[in-house]
Coordinates of C-alpha atoms in Angstrom, one line a residue:
Chain V
M1246 CA 30.0 5.5 -26.6
P1247 CA 26.6 4.6 -28.5
G1248 CA 26.0 5.8 -31.9
P1249 CA 24.2 9.1 -30.9
S1250 CA 26.2 10.7 -29.4
V1251 CA 27.8 11.9 -31.8
E1252 CA 24.9 14.0 -32.4
R1253 CA 25.1 15.1 -28.8
S1254 CA 24.8 19.5 -29.2
V1255 CA 25.6 19.4 -25.6
A1256 CA 25.4 23.4 -25.4
D1257 CA 25.4 24.6 -22.1
G1258 CA 28.8 25.7 -22.2
A1259 CA 28.7 28.1 -23.9
D1260 CA 24.5 29.5 -23.8
G1261 CA 23.7 28.0 -21.4
G1262 CA 25.5 29.7 -18.9
A1263 CA 22.8 31.8 -16.7
G1264 CA 19.0 31.4 -18.0
P1265 CA 19.6 34.8 -20.1
R1266 CA 15.9 35.8 -18.3
R1267 CA 17.2 35.0 -14.6
G1268 CA 20.2 36.2 -14.1
A1269 CA 18.9 38.3 -11.5
D1270 CA 16.8 36.7 -10.2
A1271 CA 18.1 33.3 -9.9
P1272 CA 21.8 32.0 -8.3
R1273 CA 24.8 31.4 -10.0
R1274 CA 25.3 28.3 -11.7
G1275 CA 28.7 26.4 -10.4
P1276 CA 31.1 26.9 -13.2
A1277 CA 31.2 25.5 -16.5
P1278 CA 33.6 23.8 -17.9
P1279 CA 35.3 26.4 -20.5
G1280 CA 36.0 26.2 -24.6
G1281 CA 33.2 25.5 -27.0
S1282 CA 30.1 22.9 -27.0
A1283 CA 28.8 21.7 -30.3
G1284 CA 30.3 18.0 -30.9
R1285 CA 32.5 18.1 -28.0
D1286 CA 33.1 14.5 -27.5
T1287 CA 31.4 13.1 -24.4
T1288 CA 34.4 11.4 -22.3
D1289 CA 36.3 15.0 -22.3
R1290 CA 33.3 16.4 -21.2
S1291 CA 33.0 14.6 -18.1
A1292 CA 36.5 14.5 -17.4
L1293 CA 36.9 18.5 -17.5
D1294 CA 33.7 18.6 -15.6
V1295 CA 35.5 16.4 -12.0
G1296 CA 35.8 18.4 -9.3
T1297 CA 33.1 21.2 -10.1
T1298 CA 31.3 22.4 -7.9
A1299 CA 28.1 21.1 -9.1
K1300 CA 25.5 20.3 -6.6
L1301 CA 24.5 16.9 -8.8
S1302 CA 26.0 15.6 -11.7
L1303 CA 25.8 12.4 -13.7
R1304 CA 29.2 10.4 -15.7
S1305 CA 28.2 8.7 -18.1
V1306 CA 24.8 7.2 -16.3
Q1307 CA 24.0 3.9 -18.1
K1308 CA 21.0 1.4 -16.7
A1309 CA 19.6 -1.6 -18.2
F1310 CA 16.4 -3.9 -17.9
G1311 CA 17.7 -7.2 -19.3
D1312 CA 18.5 -6.3 -22.3
N1313 CA 16.4 -2.7 -23.4
A1314 CA 19.4 0.1 -22.6
V1315 CA 17.0 2.9 -21.2
L1316 CA 19.6 5.3 -20.2
R1317 CA 23.1 4.8 -22.4
G1318 CA 25.7 7.5 -21.0
I1319 CA 24.2 10.4 -19.3
H1320 CA 25.8 13.7 -18.6
M1321 CA 24.6 16.6 -16.6
D1322 CA 25.6 18.7 -14.3
V1323 CA 22.6 20.7 -12.4
A1324 CA 24.2 24.1 -10.2
V1325 CA 21.8 24.9 -7.1
G1326 CA 19.0 26.7 -7.7
E1327 CA 18.8 26.0 -11.1
M1328 CA 15.6 24.4 -12.3
I1329 CA 16.2 21.8 -15.5
C1330 CA 13.2 20.0 -17.7
L1331 CA 13.7 16.9 -18.9
I1332 CA 11.6 16.5 -22.4
G1333 CA 11.2 14.0 -25.1
A1334 CA 9.2 10.9 -25.8
S1335 CA 7.6 8.9 -23.7
G1336 CA 10.2 5.6 -23.3
S1337 CA 13.0 7.6 -24.2
G1338 CA 14.4 7.2 -20.4
K1339 CA 13.2 10.5 -18.3
S1340 CA 11.5 8.4 -15.3
T1341 CA 14.0 6.6 -15.1
L1342 CA 17.2 8.8 -15.2
L1343 CA 15.4 10.8 -12.6
R1344 CA 14.7 6.9 -10.9
C1345 CA 19.0 6.9 -11.6
I1346 CA 19.3 10.3 -9.0
N1347 CA 17.6 9.5 -6.4
Q1348 CA 18.9 5.7 -6.8
L1349 CA 15.3 3.9 -6.6
E1350 CA 16.8 1.9 -9.2
S1351 CA 20.8 1.4 -9.7
I1352 CA 23.0 2.3 -12.1
D1353 CA 25.0 -0.1 -14.1
E1354 CA 27.4 1.9 -15.2
G1355 CA 28.6 5.3 -14.4
A1356 CA 28.1 7.4 -11.5
V1357 CA 25.7 10.0 -9.7
L1358 CA 27.4 12.2 -7.7
L1359 CA 26.0 14.7 -5.6
D1360 CA 28.2 17.9 -3.7
G1361 CA 30.8 15.7 -5.2
Q1362 CA 30.2 12.5 -3.6
D1363 CA 29.2 9.0 -5.5
I1364 CA 25.7 8.1 -4.0
S1365 CA 25.6 5.5 -6.7
E1366 CA 28.2 2.7 -5.2
P1367 CA 27.5 -0.3 -4.3
G1368 CA 26.3 -0.9 -0.9
L1369 CA 26.2 2.7 -0.4
D1370 CA 23.2 3.7 3.2
L1371 CA 20.7 5.0 1.1
G1372 CA 18.6 6.4 3.3
P1373 CA 20.6 9.6 4.5
V1374 CA 21.0 10.2 0.7
R1375 CA 17.0 10.0 -0.5
R1376 CA 15.7 12.4 2.1
R1377 CA 17.8 15.1 0.9
I1378 CA 16.2 13.9 -2.9
G1379 CA 12.6 14.5 -3.2
I1380 CA 10.4 13.0 -5.8
V1381 CA 7.0 14.0 -6.5
F1382 CA 5.5 10.4 -8.8
Q1383 CA 2.5 11.2 -11.7
S1384 CA 1.0 9.2 -9.6
Y1385 CA 0.8 11.1 -6.7
N1386 CA 1.8 7.6 -4.4
L1387 CA -0.2 9.0 -1.4
F1388 CA -0.5 6.9 1.2
P1389 CA -4.3 6.3 1.2
H1390 CA -5.1 5.3 4.7
M1391 CA -3.3 8.6 6.3
S1392 CA -5.5 12.2 6.5
A1393 CA -3.4 15.4 4.2
L1394 CA -1.5 15.3 6.9
E1395 CA -0.2 13.1 8.9
N1396 CA 0.9 12.0 4.8
V1397 CA 3.5 14.9 5.4
L1398 CA 4.3 14.0 8.4
L1399 CA 5.2 10.6 8.9
A1400 CA 8.4 10.7 7.4
P1401 CA 9.9 13.7 9.6
R1402 CA 8.5 11.9 12.0
R1403 CA 9.9 8.8 11.7
V1404 CA 13.4 10.0 9.7
L1405 CA 14.5 12.6 11.6
R1406 CA 12.7 12.0 14.9
R1407 CA 10.8 15.5 14.8
D1408 CA 7.8 17.0 14.9
S1409 CA 7.1 19.3 11.8
T1410 CA 3.3 20.0 12.4
A1411 CA 4.5 23.9 12.4
E1412 CA 6.5 23.6 9.5
A1413 CA 3.9 21.3 7.6
E1414 CA 0.9 23.3 8.4
A1415 CA 2.7 26.3 7.6
L1416 CA 3.1 24.2 3.6
F1417 CA -0.2 23.6 3.2
D1418 CA -1.3 27.0 4.3
R1419 CA 1.5 28.5 1.9
F1420 CA 0.1 25.8 -1.2
G1421 CA -3.7 26.6 -0.9
L1422 CA -4.1 23.5 1.2
A1423 CA -4.6 24.4 4.6
E1424 CA -8.3 23.6 4.8
H1425 CA -8.3 20.3 3.3
M1426 CA -5.1 19.3 5.4
R1427 CA -7.4 16.3 7.6
K1428 CA -9.3 15.3 4.5
Y1429 CA -8.0 11.8 3.5
P1430 CA -6.3 11.3 -0.4
D1431 CA -9.5 9.9 -1.5
Q1432 CA -11.5 12.6 -0.8
L1433 CA -9.4 15.5 -3.1
S1434 CA -8.9 15.9 -5.6
G1435 CA -5.8 14.6 -7.9
G1436 CA -4.4 18.2 -8.2
Q1437 CA -4.7 18.2 -4.4
Q1438 CA -3.7 15.6 -4.1
Q1439 CA -0.5 16.0 -6.3
R1440 CA 0.1 19.3 -3.8
V1441 CA 0.5 17.2 -1.4
A1442 CA 2.7 14.6 -2.4
V1443 CA 5.2 17.4 -3.4
I1444 CA 4.3 19.1 0.1
R1445 CA 5.1 16.0 1.2
A1446 CA 7.8 15.5 -0.1
L1447 CA 8.8 19.3 1.0
A1448 CA 8.6 18.3 4.9
M1449 CA 11.7 16.2 4.7
Q1450 CA 13.3 19.9 3.3
P1451 CA 15.0 18.1 0.8
E1452 CA 18.2 19.6 -1.6
I1453 CA 17.2 18.8 -5.0
M1454 CA 13.8 17.9 -5.8
L1455 CA 12.9 15.7 -7.9
F1456 CA 9.5 15.7 -10.5
D1457 CA 8.4 12.9 -12.9
E1458 CA 5.2 14.1 -15.6
I1459 CA 4.2 15.3 -12.3
T1460 CA 0.6 16.9 -14.3
A1461 CA 0.6 13.4 -16.4
A1462 CA -2.3 12.2 -15.4
L1463 CA -4.9 15.8 -14.0
D1464 CA -7.9 16.2 -16.0
P1465 CA -6.6 20.1 -17.8
E1466 CA -7.7 21.9 -15.9
L1467 CA -6.3 21.2 -12.6
V1468 CA -2.6 21.3 -14.2
G1469 CA -2.0 25.5 -13.3
E1470 CA -2.7 24.3 -9.7
V1471 CA -0.1 22.1 -9.6
L1472 CA 2.5 24.3 -11.5
N1473 CA 1.7 27.6 -10.1
V1474 CA 3.1 25.1 -7.1
L1475 CA 5.9 24.3 -9.5
R1476 CA 6.3 28.2 -9.8
Q1477 CA 6.9 29.1 -6.2
L1478 CA 9.3 26.9 -5.1
R1479 CA 11.1 28.1 -8.9
A1480 CA 10.8 31.6 -7.1
E1481 CA 12.0 30.4 -4.2
G1482 CA 15.3 29.3 -5.9
M1483 CA 14.8 24.9 -5.9
T1484 CA 17.2 22.9 -7.2
M1485 CA 14.5 21.2 -10.4
I1486 CA 15.1 18.4 -11.9
L1487 CA 11.3 18.1 -13.8
A1488 CA 10.7 15.4 -16.6
T1489 CA 6.8 17.3 -18.4
H1490 CA 5.2 17.4 -21.1
E1491 CA 4.7 20.4 -20.8
M1492 CA 6.3 22.4 -23.2
G1493 CA 4.8 26.4 -22.5
F1494 CA 6.4 25.6 -19.2
A1495 CA 9.4 24.5 -20.2
R1496 CA 10.2 27.7 -22.5
E1497 CA 9.0 30.6 -19.0
L1498 CA 10.9 29.0 -15.6
A1499 CA 13.8 26.5 -17.2
D1500 CA 17.4 27.3 -17.1
S1501 CA 18.2 24.5 -19.4
V1502 CA 16.2 22.2 -21.6
C1503 CA 16.6 18.5 -22.1
F1504 CA 15.7 16.5 -24.7
M1505 CA 16.6 13.4 -24.5
D1506 CA 15.7 9.8 -27.4
G1507 CA 16.8 7.1 -27.0
G1508 CA 18.7 7.0 -23.6
V1509 CA 21.0 9.5 -24.4
I1510 CA 21.0 13.9 -24.1
V1511 CA 20.2 15.2 -28.0
E1512 CA 20.4 18.4 -27.4
Q1513 CA 20.4 20.5 -24.0
G1514 CA 20.6 24.0 -24.3
P1515 CA 18.6 27.2 -23.2
P1516 CA 15.0 26.8 -23.3
E1517 CA 14.1 29.6 -25.9
R1518 CA 17.4 28.8 -28.3
I1519 CA 16.0 25.1 -27.7
F1520 CA 12.5 26.4 -28.6
T1521 CA 13.7 28.5 -31.7
A1522 CA 16.3 27.3 -32.6
P1523 CA 16.9 23.6 -32.8
K1524 CA 19.3 22.7 -33.4
V1525 CA 19.7 18.4 -34.4
A1526 CA 17.5 17.1 -36.7
R1527 CA 15.4 14.7 -34.7
T1528 CA 14.7 17.3 -32.1
Q1529 CA 13.5 19.4 -34.4
A1530 CA 11.2 16.5 -35.6
F1531 CA 9.8 16.1 -31.4
L1532 CA 9.3 20.0 -31.6
R1533 CA 7.1 20.0 -34.4
S1534 CA 4.9 16.7 -33.2
V1535 CA 4.5 18.1 -30.3
L1536 CA 4.0 22.2 -30.6
R1537 CA 2.5 21.4 -33.8
Chain P
M177 CA -43.3 12.6 -9.7
N178 CA -41.7 12.3 -12.1
R179 CA -41.8 10.3 -15.2
R180 CA -38.5 8.4 -14.5
Q181 CA -39.5 8.8 -10.8
A182 CA -43.2 7.6 -11.7
H183 CA -41.6 4.7 -13.2
E184 CA -39.3 3.1 -11.1
A185 CA -41.8 3.5 -8.2
A186 CA -43.8 1.1 -10.8
E187 CA -40.7 -1.2 -10.9
R188 CA -39.9 -1.9 -7.1
R189 CA -43.7 -2.7 -6.7
R190 CA -42.7 -6.1 -8.9
A191 CA -40.0 -6.3 -7.6
L192 CA -41.6 -6.4 -3.8
T193 CA -44.6 -8.5 -5.2
I194 CA -42.9 -10.5 -7.4
A195 CA -40.5 -11.3 -4.2
A196 CA -43.0 -12.4 -2.0
V197 CA -44.2 -14.3 -3.4
S198 CA -41.7 -16.6 -3.9
T199 CA -40.7 -16.6 -0.8
G200 CA -43.8 -16.9 0.6
L201 CA -44.3 -20.2 -1.7
V202 CA -41.2 -22.0 -0.7
V203 CA -42.0 -21.2 2.9
A204 CA -45.4 -23.2 2.8
A205 CA -43.8 -26.0 -0.2
I206 CA -41.3 -26.5 3.3
V207 CA -43.9 -26.1 6.6
L208 CA -46.1 -28.4 3.7
L209 CA -44.3 -31.1 3.1
V210 CA -41.6 -31.8 5.6
P211 CA -44.5 -32.5 7.4
L212 CA -45.6 -35.1 4.6
A213 CA -42.5 -37.4 5.0
P214 CA -42.3 -40.6 6.7
G215 CA -40.6 -40.2 9.3
W216 CA -40.9 -37.0 10.6
P217 CA -42.9 -37.5 13.2
A218 CA -39.8 -39.3 14.8
V219 CA -38.1 -36.3 13.9
R220 CA -40.0 -34.2 15.5
A221 CA -40.1 -36.0 18.4
S222 CA -36.1 -36.6 18.9
F223 CA -34.7 -33.0 17.2
F224 CA -37.4 -30.4 18.2
D225 CA -38.8 -31.5 21.9
G226 CA -39.8 -28.4 23.7
A227 CA -39.6 -28.8 26.9
V228 CA -36.1 -30.6 26.7
F229 CA -35.1 -27.4 24.6
V230 CA -36.7 -25.8 27.9
Q231 CA -34.9 -27.6 30.0
T232 CA -31.7 -28.3 28.4
F233 CA -30.4 -24.2 26.9
P234 CA -29.8 -22.7 30.3
T235 CA -27.0 -25.1 31.1
L236 CA -26.2 -25.3 27.8
L237 CA -25.3 -21.7 28.5
K238 CA -22.9 -21.9 30.3
A239 CA -21.5 -24.2 29.1
F240 CA -20.9 -21.5 25.6
L241 CA -18.7 -19.3 27.9
I242 CA -16.2 -21.9 27.5
D243 CA -16.5 -21.6 23.8
V244 CA -16.4 -17.8 24.1
M245 CA -13.4 -18.6 27.1
I246 CA -11.2 -20.4 24.8
F247 CA -11.6 -18.6 21.8
A248 CA -11.7 -14.8 23.5
W249 CA -7.8 -16.0 24.5
S250 CA -7.0 -17.4 21.3
V251 CA -7.8 -14.7 19.1
P252 CA -5.2 -12.5 20.5
L253 CA -2.9 -14.9 19.8
I254 CA -3.4 -16.0 17.3
C255 CA -3.1 -12.5 15.1
A256 CA 0.2 -12.0 17.2
L257 CA 1.1 -15.6 15.3
G258 CA 0.0 -15.0 12.6
L259 CA 1.5 -11.3 12.0
A260 CA 5.0 -13.2 12.8
V261 CA 4.4 -15.6 10.5
A262 CA 3.2 -13.2 7.2
L263 CA 6.6 -10.9 8.2
A264 CA 8.5 -14.1 8.3
R265 CA 7.5 -15.3 5.1
G266 CA 8.2 -11.7 3.2
A267 CA 11.8 -11.5 5.4
R268 CA 14.5 -10.7 2.5
A269 CA 17.4 -10.1 4.6
P270 CA 20.2 -13.4 3.5
A271 CA 20.0 -14.1 7.6
L272 CA 16.8 -14.4 8.7
F273 CA 16.2 -16.9 4.9
P274 CA 15.5 -20.0 7.9
L275 CA 13.2 -17.9 9.3
R276 CA 11.5 -17.8 5.9
I277 CA 11.7 -21.2 5.4
F278 CA 10.2 -22.0 8.2
G279 CA 7.4 -20.2 7.7
A280 CA 6.9 -22.1 4.5
V281 CA 7.2 -25.4 6.0
Y282 CA 4.7 -24.3 9.7
V283 CA 2.6 -23.7 6.6
D284 CA 2.2 -26.4 4.5
I285 CA 1.3 -28.5 7.7
F286 CA -0.9 -26.6 10.1
R287 CA -3.3 -25.8 6.6
G288 CA -2.4 -29.4 5.4
V289 CA -3.5 -31.1 8.7
P290 CA -7.4 -31.5 9.1
V291 CA -8.1 -29.5 13.0
V292 CA -9.8 -32.3 14.7
L293 CA -6.6 -34.1 13.9
T294 CA -3.7 -30.9 14.7
I295 CA -5.8 -30.9 18.5
Y296 CA -6.1 -34.7 19.1
L297 CA -2.3 -34.8 17.7
I298 CA -1.1 -31.9 20.8
G299 CA -3.8 -32.5 22.5
F300 CA -3.1 -36.0 24.4
G301 CA 0.6 -36.1 23.0
V302 CA 1.5 -32.8 24.9
P303 CA 0.5 -33.4 27.5
G304 CA 1.7 -37.6 27.9
L305 CA 4.7 -36.5 27.8
G306 CA 4.1 -36.0 32.1
L307 CA 4.0 -32.8 32.9
P308 CA 2.3 -31.3 35.6
R309 CA -0.4 -30.1 36.9
P310 CA -2.2 -27.5 35.4
W311 CA 0.1 -27.7 32.3
N312 CA -1.7 -30.8 31.6
S313 CA -4.4 -28.6 31.1
P314 CA -6.7 -29.6 27.9
Y315 CA -7.2 -26.1 27.8
I316 CA -3.9 -25.2 27.4
W317 CA -3.3 -27.3 24.1
G318 CA -6.2 -27.1 23.0
T319 CA -5.5 -23.7 22.7
V320 CA -1.9 -24.2 21.6
A321 CA -3.6 -26.5 19.5
L322 CA -6.2 -24.1 17.5
V323 CA -3.4 -21.2 17.6
L324 CA -1.2 -22.9 15.4
T325 CA -3.9 -24.1 12.9
Y326 CA -5.6 -20.4 12.8
S327 CA -2.1 -19.2 12.8
A328 CA -1.2 -20.6 9.5
Y329 CA -4.2 -19.3 8.0
I330 CA -4.0 -16.0 8.8
A331 CA -0.7 -16.0 7.9
E332 CA -1.6 -16.6 4.3
V333 CA -4.4 -14.2 4.6
L334 CA -2.4 -11.5 5.9
R335 CA 0.6 -12.0 3.8
S336 CA -1.5 -11.9 0.6
G337 CA -2.7 -8.6 1.9
I338 CA 0.9 -7.3 2.3
E339 CA 1.9 -8.4 -1.2
S340 CA -1.8 -6.7 -2.9
I341 CA 0.0 -3.4 -2.0
H342 CA 0.6 -1.8 -5.3
A343 CA 4.8 -1.1 -5.1
S344 CA 4.1 2.2 -5.6
Q345 CA 3.4 3.0 -2.1
R346 CA 6.8 1.4 -1.3
N347 CA 9.0 3.1 -4.1
A348 CA 7.2 6.2 -2.2
A349 CA 8.3 5.5 1.4
I350 CA 11.5 4.4 1.0
C351 CA 11.7 7.5 -1.4
L352 CA 11.2 10.0 1.7
G353 CA 13.4 8.5 3.4
L354 CA 12.1 5.2 5.8
N355 CA 13.2 2.1 6.3
E356 CA 12.5 -1.1 5.3
R357 CA 10.9 -1.7 8.7
D358 CA 9.1 1.9 9.2
T359 CA 7.2 0.9 5.4
M360 CA 6.2 -1.9 6.7
R361 CA 4.9 -0.8 9.8
Y362 CA 3.2 2.8 8.5
V363 CA 3.3 2.7 5.0
I364 CA 2.5 -1.1 4.1
L365 CA 0.6 -3.5 7.1
P366 CA -1.9 -0.9 7.8
Q367 CA -3.1 -0.9 4.4
A368 CA -3.2 -4.8 4.0
V369 CA -4.5 -4.7 7.3
R370 CA -7.7 -2.9 6.3
R371 CA -7.9 -5.6 2.9
V372 CA -8.1 -8.3 4.7
V373 CA -10.2 -8.0 7.1
P374 CA -13.7 -9.7 5.2
A375 CA -11.6 -12.8 4.8
N376 CA -9.9 -12.3 8.7
M377 CA -13.1 -12.1 10.1
N378 CA -14.6 -15.4 8.3
M379 CA -11.5 -17.6 9.9
L380 CA -12.7 -15.9 13.7
V381 CA -16.7 -17.5 12.7
A382 CA -14.6 -20.5 11.8
L383 CA -12.5 -19.9 15.0
Q384 CA -15.5 -19.8 16.9
K385 CA -17.3 -22.8 15.2
D386 CA -14.2 -25.3 16.2
V387 CA -13.4 -24.5 19.5
A388 CA -16.4 -26.6 19.8
L389 CA -13.7 -30.1 18.5
L390 CA -12.2 -28.7 22.1
S391 CA -14.8 -31.1 23.2
F392 CA -12.7 -34.0 21.7
I393 CA -10.1 -34.0 24.6
G394 CA -11.8 -33.0 27.5
P395 CA -13.2 -29.3 28.2
V396 CA -16.7 -29.4 29.1
E397 CA -17.8 -27.3 27.0
I398 CA -21.3 -26.6 24.7
L399 CA -21.0 -29.6 22.3
R400 CA -19.7 -32.0 24.7
Q401 CA -22.6 -31.4 27.5
A402 CA -24.8 -31.6 24.7
G403 CA -23.7 -35.1 24.5
I404 CA -24.2 -35.6 27.4
Y405 CA -27.6 -34.8 27.1
K406 CA -28.5 -36.2 24.4
S407 CA -27.1 -39.9 26.2
L408 CA -29.1 -38.8 29.4
L409 CA -32.4 -37.8 28.1
A410 CA -32.2 -39.8 24.6
N411 CA -33.2 -36.8 22.5
F412 CA -31.1 -34.4 19.8
T413 CA -32.7 -31.8 20.9
P414 CA -30.0 -30.4 22.7
Y415 CA -27.8 -30.3 19.6
V416 CA -30.1 -27.8 18.2
V417 CA -29.9 -25.8 21.5
A418 CA -26.7 -25.6 21.3
A419 CA -26.6 -24.8 17.3
V420 CA -29.5 -22.3 17.8
I421 CA -26.7 -20.5 20.1
F422 CA -24.0 -20.7 17.8
L423 CA -26.6 -19.2 15.3
A424 CA -26.5 -16.8 17.7
I425 CA -23.3 -16.0 18.1
T426 CA -21.8 -15.9 14.4
V427 CA -24.8 -13.7 12.5
P428 CA -24.1 -10.7 14.1
A429 CA -20.9 -11.2 14.3
T430 CA -20.0 -11.2 11.4
R431 CA -22.7 -8.8 10.5
Y432 CA -21.1 -6.4 13.0
A433 CA -18.3 -6.7 10.6
D434 CA -19.7 -5.7 7.4
H435 CA -21.3 -2.9 9.0
L436 CA -17.7 -1.5 10.6
L437 CA -15.8 -2.3 7.3
N438 CA -18.8 -0.2 5.3
K439 CA -18.3 2.9 7.7
D440 CA -14.7 2.7 7.7
R441 CA -15.0 2.6 3.8
N442 CA -17.6 5.1 3.8
A443 CA -15.0 7.5 6.2
R444 CA -12.1 8.1 3.5
S445 CA -14.3 8.6 0.6

């Protein structure tokens, strides 16, 4: 384990058990490991967590691009219906972590468990895995030669072999885009494109959604409409992991906030505690710089 | 009309005047100066003979239909083979490695040999194997030569188009659970093909002209017919007729392609 793990303060065992404000409407999280939290050795923790009922578990995930170690031992458990926000400076590994979860990047060491199944195993057929994990990117990445509706229908048609036009239209309706369904991406605003990208991912009925700084490329006045979509998903109990710079949003909705720096999770806990009483010096410094 | 509009109108008038004057000068120079050349009367007699033009035009136009026919059946074959070679060259699976090598060698050979040479070698060489009629037809083997040559070019253009599509498009498709084949077919190729339409249109115009090279191995199409007239009438005007007929087809074709492309672009933005 690299040095920084010493000051890790993984707190979700004790004080992150259930988001304090969401205890009622959020589904219960999987059983948290027993015992105290602060300063526990990472190896112990992974040993204890084996066999939990977490929807998604990361075990000592490591990833390097050449000599550049981007992820240096990530542990995380995500329960059904839980929303986790990853915060941290650019280059801290947030995006890479998300791309390692849906296996867009293969990991070097460790394991990614989905419902207890190791999906990071080399040679595994990733098609079935990826359709269970939706991802939305910062740059929308809609297919420019298809209308918004065709963008949404392509994957259900080709992968699930069924026509989901009615469901897709219902999704467009729900996210206020019914009148834009037949338009091409170039004819939509950034916020509209990003909402279509969310719908496109949802059309595959994923069990988990990953959001990679999906508001970072938007004009400030368009951020709100995209965040509202996330609020809606949150209310419906979607399991979500967000890499985000929207601190207010993370504080408002997340069950748990992870501060990442240098490829490790430096501090994790309920948003109230992370934002008001961060324990680690690096978290304090980061929050000071972004919240000002 | 506000001040800016008045200014812009004046600018436009000025630009128009300059363009008209300079065009007039160039045309006048050509019309006045060329006839002053010492050989002009002889050139006019042998290249621009009105009577010969009128006499040979109908037959040459009919002969041009042969060019159009060869072109028409070559194009779908070229598109299919070009696409196949482009995909073969991009194949990543280890089992397809021989295909990849074959694609690379194929493109190198047929882009490297002059079209005329390919037409001679295939058009005379293959029937020389003693094939029975109708399999020794120069139409068949001439077409094969054109298809092989132009597929190599089209394949390269397509491949550059495929490679120009940003990796994020592929990632988005893969993340939705699409397999490699569907990703290529529904996401990458449609975008790549659109992007290279202008380049491919240029290739097709070049092909329309190169069809005339088949005259070297037999078919009496427009170039050969013009050659026959030239010998018969001891006059080069039939070649000018052929040139005019070619232009009448190729210029509108390129303009139409540009138009289609603009229409497509406007429809999506």
